[in-house]
Coordinates of C-alpha atoms in Angstrom, one line a residue:
Chain O
M206 CA 0.0 0.0 0.0
K207 CA 1.4 3.3 -1.1
A208 CA 0.3 5.3 2.0
M209 CA 2.1 2.9 4.3
E210 CA 5.3 2.9 2.2
D211 CA 5.3 6.7 2.0
K212 CA 4.9 6.9 5.7
I213 CA 7.8 4.6 6.3
R214 CA 10.0 6.5 3.8
S215 CA 9.1 9.9 5.4
E216 CA 8.9 9.1 9.2
A217 CA 10.6 5.8 10.0
H218 CA 14.3 5.5 10.9
V219 CA 16.7 2.6 10.4
L220 CA 18.7 1.4 13.4
P221 CA 21.5 -1.2 13.6
G222 CA 20.2 -4.8 13.7
E223 CA 17.9 -4.2 10.8
I224 CA 15.4 -2.5 13.1
L225 CA 12.9 -0.1 11.7
L226 CA 12.0 2.6 14.2
V227 CA 8.3 3.5 13.7
D228 CA 7.5 5.0 17.1
A229 CA 6.3 8.3 15.4
F230 CA 3.3 6.7 13.8
L231 CA 2.8 3.0 14.7
N232 CA 4.0 1.8 18.1
Q233 CA 4.4 4.7 20.5
Q234 CA 2.6 7.5 18.8
V235 CA -0.1 6.2 16.5
D236 CA -1.4 7.8 13.4
V237 CA -5.0 6.7 13.7
A238 CA -6.0 8.0 10.3
L239 CA -3.3 5.8 8.7
L240 CA -4.6 2.8 10.7
Q241 CA -8.1 3.5 9.4
T242 CA -6.7 3.4 5.9
L243 CA -5.1 0.0 6.7
A244 CA -8.4 -1.2 8.2
D245 CA -10.3 -0.2 5.0
A246 CA -7.9 -2.3 2.9
W247 CA -8.1 -5.3 5.2
Y248 CA -11.9 -5.0 5.2
E249 CA -11.9 -5.0 1.4
R250 CA -9.9 -8.2 1.4
F251 CA -11.4 -10.0 4.3
G252 CA -14.8 -8.4 4.8
D253 CA -16.6 -11.5 3.3
R254 CA -15.1 -14.0 5.7
K255 CA -17.7 -13.8 8.5
I256 CA -15.0 -12.4 10.9
T257 CA -16.2 -12.6 14.5
K258 CA -13.1 -11.3 16.3
I259 CA -9.9 -9.3 15.6
L260 CA -7.0 -10.9 17.6
T261 CA -3.6 -9.5 18.4
I262 CA -0.9 -9.6 21.0
E263 CA -0.2 -6.9 23.6
A264 CA 1.1 -4.3 23.5
S265 CA 1.9 -2.8 20.1
G266 CA -0.8 -4.6 18.2
I267 CA -3.6 -3.3 20.3
A268 CA -4.0 0.1 18.5
I269 CA -4.2 -1.7 15.2
A270 CA -6.6 -4.3 16.4
S271 CA -8.9 -1.7 18.0
I272 CA -9.2 0.4 14.8
V273 CA -9.7 -2.7 12.7
A274 CA -12.3 -4.1 15.1
A275 CA -14.2 -0.8 14.7
R276 CA -14.1 -1.2 10.9
F277 CA -15.4 -4.8 11.0
G278 CA -17.9 -4.1 13.8
V279 CA -16.7 -6.9 16.0
P280 CA -14.8 -7.1 19.3
A281 CA -11.0 -6.9 19.5
L282 CA -9.2 -9.5 21.5
F283 CA -5.7 -9.3 23.0
A284 CA -3.5 -12.2 23.9
K285 CA -1.6 -11.4 27.0
K286 CA 2.1 -12.0 27.7
Y287 CA 3.4 -13.7 30.7
D288 CA 7.0 -14.2 31.8
S289 CA 6.4 -17.6 33.2
H290 CA 4.4 -20.6 32.0
N291 CA 1.6 -20.8 34.4
L292 CA -0.9 -23.2 33.1
T293 CA -4.4 -22.7 34.3
G294 CA -7.4 -24.5 32.9
D295 CA -9.2 -21.4 31.9
R296 CA -6.8 -20.2 29.2
H297 CA -5.5 -21.2 25.8
E298 CA -1.7 -20.9 26.1
T299 CA 1.4 -21.3 24.0
V300 CA 5.1 -20.4 24.3
V301 CA 6.6 -17.8 22.0
Y302 CA 10.3 -17.1 21.5
S303 CA 11.2 -13.4 21.1
Y304 CA 14.2 -12.7 18.9
T305 CA 14.1 -9.1 19.9
K306 CA 14.3 -9.9 23.6
C307 CA 16.1 -13.2 23.3
K308 CA 13.8 -15.0 25.6
E309 CA 10.7 -17.1 25.8
Y310 CA 7.4 -16.0 27.1
T311 CA 3.9 -17.4 27.3
I312 CA 0.9 -15.9 25.5
A313 CA -2.6 -16.7 26.5
V314 CA -6.3 -15.8 26.0
S315 CA -9.3 -16.7 28.1
R316 CA -11.2 -19.8 26.9
R317 CA -14.4 -17.8 27.5
L318 CA -13.3 -15.3 24.9
L319 CA -12.1 -17.5 22.0
T320 CA -14.2 -20.5 21.1
A321 CA -14.8 -23.0 18.2
D322 CA -17.4 -20.7 16.7
D323 CA -15.0 -17.9 16.1
H324 CA -13.6 -16.8 12.7
V325 CA -10.6 -14.8 13.5
L326 CA -8.7 -12.1 11.7
I327 CA -5.2 -11.8 13.3
V328 CA -3.5 -8.5 13.0
D329 CA 0.0 -7.2 14.2
D330 CA 2.4 -4.4 13.6
F331 CA 5.4 -6.5 12.4
L332 CA 6.0 -9.8 10.8
A333 CA 9.7 -10.9 10.7
N334 CA 10.6 -14.4 12.0
G335 CA 6.9 -15.1 12.6
C336 CA 7.2 -16.3 16.2
A337 CA 4.5 -14.1 17.6
L338 CA 2.2 -14.8 14.7
T339 CA 2.8 -18.5 14.9
G340 CA 1.8 -18.3 18.6
L341 CA -1.4 -16.4 17.8
I342 CA -2.3 -19.0 15.2
E343 CA -1.7 -21.8 17.8
L344 CA -4.0 -20.0 20.2
V345 CA -6.8 -19.8 17.6
E346 CA -6.4 -23.4 16.5
S347 CA -6.2 -24.8 20.0
A348 CA -9.6 -23.1 20.6
G349 CA -10.9 -25.0 17.5
A350 CA -11.5 -21.6 15.9
T351 CA -10.7 -20.6 12.3
V352 CA -7.9 -18.3 11.2
A353 CA -9.9 -16.4 8.5
G354 CA -7.0 -14.2 7.5
I355 CA -3.9 -12.3 8.7
G356 CA -3.2 -8.6 8.4
I357 CA 0.3 -7.2 9.0
A358 CA 1.3 -3.5 8.9
I359 CA 5.0 -4.1 8.0
E360 CA 6.5 -7.4 6.9
K361 CA 10.2 -7.8 6.6
T362 CA 10.4 -10.2 3.6
F363 CA 14.1 -10.7 4.1
Q364 CA 13.2 -12.7 7.2
P365 CA 11.4 -16.0 6.9
G366 CA 8.1 -15.7 8.8
G367 CA 5.8 -14.6 6.0
H368 CA 7.2 -17.1 3.5
M369 CA 6.9 -20.0 6.0
L370 CA 3.3 -19.2 7.0
R371 CA 2.2 -18.6 3.4
E372 CA 3.5 -22.1 2.6
Q373 CA 1.5 -23.5 5.4
G374 CA -1.6 -22.1 3.7
Y375 CA -2.3 -18.9 5.7
E376 CA -3.4 -15.8 3.8
I377 CA -1.4 -12.8 4.9
Y378 CA -2.0 -9.3 3.6
S379 CA 0.9 -7.0 4.5
M380 CA 0.5 -3.3 4.0
A381 CA 4.2 -2.8 3.4
Q382 CA 6.8 -5.4 2.5
V383 CA 10.3 -4.4 3.3
K384 CA 12.9 -6.2 1.1
R385 CA 16.0 -4.6 2.4
I386 CA 17.1 -2.2 5.1
D387 CA 20.2 -0.1 4.5
V388 CA 21.5 1.1 7.9
E389 CA 24.3 3.2 6.4
N390 CA 22.1 5.3 4.2
D391 CA 19.0 5.2 6.5
T392 CA 16.9 3.9 3.6
V393 CA 14.4 1.1 3.0
E394 CA 13.7 -0.9 -0.1
F395 CA 10.2 -2.3 -0.7
E396 CA 9.2 -5.4 -2.7
P397 CA 8.5 -4.1 -6.2
V398 CA 5.7 -6.7 -6.7
P399 CA 3.7 -7.6 -3.6
I400 CA 4.1 -11.1 -2.3
I401 CA 0.6 -12.5 -1.9
R402 CA 0.9 -16.1 -3.0
Y403 CA -0.6 -18.6 -0.6
D404 CA -1.6 -22.3 -0.9
R405 CA -4.9 -23.1 0.6
P406 CA -5.1 -26.7 1.8
E407 CA -7.4 -28.7 -0.5
A408 CA -10.9 -28.9 0.8
Chain I
M114 CA -22.9 6.9 31.9
K115 CA -25.8 4.4 31.8
A116 CA -24.3 2.3 29.0
M117 CA -21.1 1.7 31.0
E118 CA -22.9 1.0 34.2
D119 CA -25.2 -1.5 32.5
K120 CA -22.2 -3.2 30.9
I121 CA -20.5 -3.6 34.3
R122 CA -23.7 -4.9 35.8
S123 CA -24.2 -7.5 33.1
E124 CA -20.6 -8.6 32.2
A125 CA -18.2 -7.7 34.9
H126 CA -17.3 -9.9 37.8
V127 CA -16.1 -9.1 41.3
L128 CA -13.0 -10.8 42.7
P129 CA -11.5 -10.8 46.1
G130 CA -9.4 -7.7 46.8
E131 CA -12.1 -5.3 45.4
I132 CA -11.0 -6.3 41.9
L133 CA -13.5 -5.7 39.0
L134 CA -12.9 -8.3 36.3
V135 CA -13.7 -6.6 33.0
D136 CA -11.8 -8.8 30.5
A137 CA -15.0 -9.5 28.6
F138 CA -15.4 -6.0 27.3
L139 CA -12.5 -3.7 28.4
N140 CA -9.1 -5.2 28.9
Q141 CA -8.7 -8.5 27.1
Q142 CA -11.7 -8.5 24.8
V143 CA -12.7 -5.0 23.9
D144 CA -16.3 -3.9 23.0
V145 CA -15.3 -1.3 20.5
A146 CA -18.8 0.0 20.0
L147 CA -18.9 0.7 23.8
L148 CA -15.6 2.5 23.5
Q149 CA -17.0 4.6 20.7
T150 CA -19.8 5.6 23.0
L151 CA -17.3 6.7 25.6
A152 CA -15.3 8.6 23.0
D153 CA -18.4 10.5 21.9
A154 CA -19.1 11.5 25.5
W155 CA -15.5 12.7 26.1
Y156 CA -15.6 14.5 22.8
E157 CA -18.8 16.3 24.0
R158 CA -17.0 17.3 27.2
F159 CA -13.5 18.0 25.9
G160 CA -14.0 18.7 22.2
D161 CA -13.4 22.4 22.5
R162 CA -10.1 22.2 24.3
K163 CA -7.9 22.2 21.2
I164 CA -6.7 18.6 22.1
T165 CA -3.6 17.7 20.1
K166 CA -2.9 14.2 21.5
I167 CA -4.6 11.4 23.4
L168 CA -2.1 10.0 26.0
T169 CA -2.4 6.7 27.9
I170 CA -0.2 4.0 29.4
E171 CA 0.4 0.6 27.9
A172 CA -1.1 -1.9 27.7
S173 CA -4.7 -1.8 28.8
G174 CA -5.3 1.9 28.0
I175 CA -4.2 1.5 24.3
A176 CA -7.6 0.4 23.0
I177 CA -9.4 3.3 24.6
A178 CA -6.8 5.8 23.5
S179 CA -6.9 4.6 19.9
I180 CA -10.7 4.8 19.6
V181 CA -10.8 8.2 21.3
A182 CA -8.0 9.5 19.1
A183 CA -10.1 8.4 16.0
R184 CA -13.0 10.5 17.5
F185 CA -10.8 13.6 18.1
G186 CA -8.9 13.2 14.8
V187 CA -5.5 13.4 16.6
P188 CA -2.7 10.9 17.2
A189 CA -2.7 8.5 20.2
L190 CA 0.4 8.4 22.3
F191 CA 1.4 5.6 24.7
A192 CA 3.7 5.9 27.7
K193 CA 5.8 2.8 27.8
K194 CA 6.6 0.8 30.9
Y195 CA 10.1 -0.2 31.9
D196 CA 11.1 -2.4 34.9
S197 CA 14.2 -0.4 35.5
H198 CA 15.0 3.3 35.7
N199 CA 17.2 3.9 32.7
L200 CA 17.5 7.6 32.2
T201 CA 18.3 8.5 28.7
G202 CA 18.2 12.1 27.5
D203 CA 15.6 11.6 24.8
R204 CA 12.7 10.6 27.0
H205 CA 10.4 12.2 29.6
E206 CA 10.4 9.7 32.5
T207 CA 8.8 9.2 35.9
V208 CA 8.5 6.4 38.4
V209 CA 5.1 4.9 39.2
Y210 CA 4.2 2.6 42.0
S211 CA 1.8 -0.2 41.1
Y212 CA -0.5 -1.4 44.0
T213 CA -1.7 -4.3 41.8
K214 CA 1.9 -5.6 41.3
C215 CA 3.4 -4.2 44.5
K216 CA 6.4 -2.7 42.7
E217 CA 7.8 0.4 41.1
Y218 CA 8.3 0.8 37.4
T219 CA 9.3 3.6 35.1
I220 CA 7.1 5.1 32.5
A221 CA 8.4 7.2 29.6
V222 CA 7.5 8.9 26.4
S223 CA 9.9 10.2 23.7
R224 CA 10.7 13.9 23.9
R225 CA 10.1 14.1 20.1
L226 CA 6.5 13.0 20.6
L227 CA 5.4 15.2 23.5
T228 CA 6.3 18.8 23.5
A229 CA 5.3 22.2 25.1
D230 CA 2.8 22.8 22.3
D231 CA 0.6 19.8 23.1
H232 CA -2.8 20.0 24.7
V233 CA -3.3 16.5 26.1
L234 CA -6.3 14.4 26.9
I235 CA -5.2 11.6 29.2
V236 CA -7.4 8.5 29.1
D237 CA -7.2 5.2 31.0
D238 CA -9.3 2.2 31.8
F239 CA -9.2 2.4 35.7
L240 CA -8.7 5.1 38.3
A241 CA -8.2 3.8 41.8
N242 CA -5.2 5.1 43.8
G243 CA -4.2 7.4 41.0
C244 CA -0.6 6.3 40.7
A245 CA -0.5 5.6 37.0
L246 CA -2.5 8.8 36.3
T247 CA -0.2 10.9 38.4
G248 CA 2.7 9.5 36.5
L249 CA 1.0 10.4 33.2
I250 CA 0.3 13.9 34.4
E251 CA 4.0 14.2 35.4
L252 CA 5.1 13.2 31.9
V253 CA 2.8 15.9 30.4
E254 CA 4.0 18.6 32.7
S255 CA 7.6 17.7 32.5
A256 CA 7.2 18.3 28.7
G257 CA 5.8 21.7 29.4
A258 CA 2.6 20.5 27.8
T259 CA -1.0 21.1 29.1
V260 CA -3.3 18.5 30.7
A261 CA -6.5 19.6 28.9
G262 CA -8.6 16.9 30.6
I263 CA -8.8 13.3 31.9
G264 CA -11.2 10.6 30.7
I265 CA -11.5 7.4 32.8
A266 CA -13.6 4.4 31.9
I267 CA -14.1 3.1 35.5
E268 CA -13.3 5.1 38.6
K269 CA -13.3 3.4 42.0
T270 CA -14.5 6.3 44.2
F271 CA -13.9 4.3 47.4
Q272 CA -10.2 4.7 46.6
P273 CA -8.4 8.1 46.8
G274 CA -7.0 8.8 43.4
G275 CA -9.9 10.7 41.8
H276 CA -10.6 12.9 44.9
M277 CA -6.9 13.8 45.2
L278 CA -6.4 14.7 41.6
R279 CA -9.7 16.7 41.4
E280 CA -8.5 18.7 44.5
Q281 CA -5.3 19.5 42.6
G282 CA -7.5 21.0 39.9
Y283 CA -7.6 18.3 37.2
E284 CA -10.9 17.8 35.4
I285 CA -11.7 14.1 35.4
Y286 CA -14.7 12.7 33.5
S287 CA -15.3 9.1 34.6
M288 CA -17.8 7.0 32.7
A289 CA -18.7 4.8 35.7
Q290 CA -18.0 5.6 39.3
V291 CA -18.0 2.5 41.5
K292 CA -18.8 3.4 45.1
R293 CA -18.7 -0.1 46.6
I294 CA -17.8 -3.6 45.5
D295 CA -19.6 -6.5 47.2
V296 CA -17.5 -9.6 46.8
E297 CA -20.0 -11.9 48.5
N298 CA -22.9 -11.1 46.3
D299 CA -20.8 -10.3 43.1
T300 CA -22.5 -6.9 42.9
V301 CA -21.4 -3.3 42.3
E302 CA -22.9 -0.1 43.6
F303 CA -22.4 3.1 41.6
E304 CA -22.3 6.7 42.9
P305 CA -26.0 7.9 42.7
V306 CA -24.8 11.4 41.8
P307 CA -21.7 11.7 39.6
I308 CA -18.7 13.2 41.3
I309 CA -17.5 16.0 38.9
R310 CA -16.3 18.8 41.1
Y311 CA -12.9 20.2 40.4
D312 CA -11.2 23.4 41.4
R313 CA -9.4 25.1 38.6
P314 CA -6.5 27.2 39.8
E315 CA -7.2 30.9 39.5
A316 CA -6.0 32.3 36.2

């Protein structure tokens, strides 16, 4: 999406470690008008999927999920993070490895709030190695619910998460796909042709 | 606000420790339509204050701030939490004590994102002892910015935060004011007459 790429070009900064600093519009200050534009695009793609819930992971996905939930007219749902694995019977839980923080943590949602009837649109700010997203998918599937689609604000296509999950059959619609980050020149190169291929499992 | 009180009566639960469990509509699953109703009410009260930013604290305030920011047509801004006090020159910082977690943590926002020109509406899900809210006010004032108003989803008026901050001159508009929580009967009693008094400092 051009609006997202333009925003990254004009307001993001590149930091060592192939980090894209987007705190001016996505994950500390949030440009809500931009999020509404993303929400419209995801609604155009996924609006016919009988979505019942928008799922994300705290904290930086919450703003996106809230605005998208408003667009779809359904509740937003946030998986919570826990430092320790503390299995209680009333939650769906899974363990996620964070490359950013170099440690494992547990994510969980209440069994009351995610059930087999749900058709879930998962959204998040970034997709890189795919660990957080894989965890969210596991929560949905352990509830017997359906992953109806995945919306990502910024995908780093030079990392494997998006490719791996598309091969597994998940439909991911990323609003910007970053092919290369050049730290020395503080520039970002986007995929010239959007990567959208996915292989749905045979019915 | 009746809609908020009705929601608490029908979907909240009372837990030992005077805790109000609102994860079905406010801080794990979010009823976005309800938040839009709150946003409308805050806009009616604070819409003439030349608000430039909606500020909250991660994580549970983010959904509210995002929907309110959409209503006001301004960015949302999230103070981030840190376990340690790690003073860097590029952030406004303050230390907050959490009664829920019985420990101190640091909250911070980038100096780039909060400046003396800002008129800030602070929003949060709960107001009880007022520690988090006091921290947010300190961030705004250390930036030289103006606290133009405070919107709270649920205030526990049997705890001192709201009274203390109104006496200091802050205008707080709470959508539900819980006077008493009865754990044995799983019921909540609201203030019969809303507490709205505040004393503006003389100009």
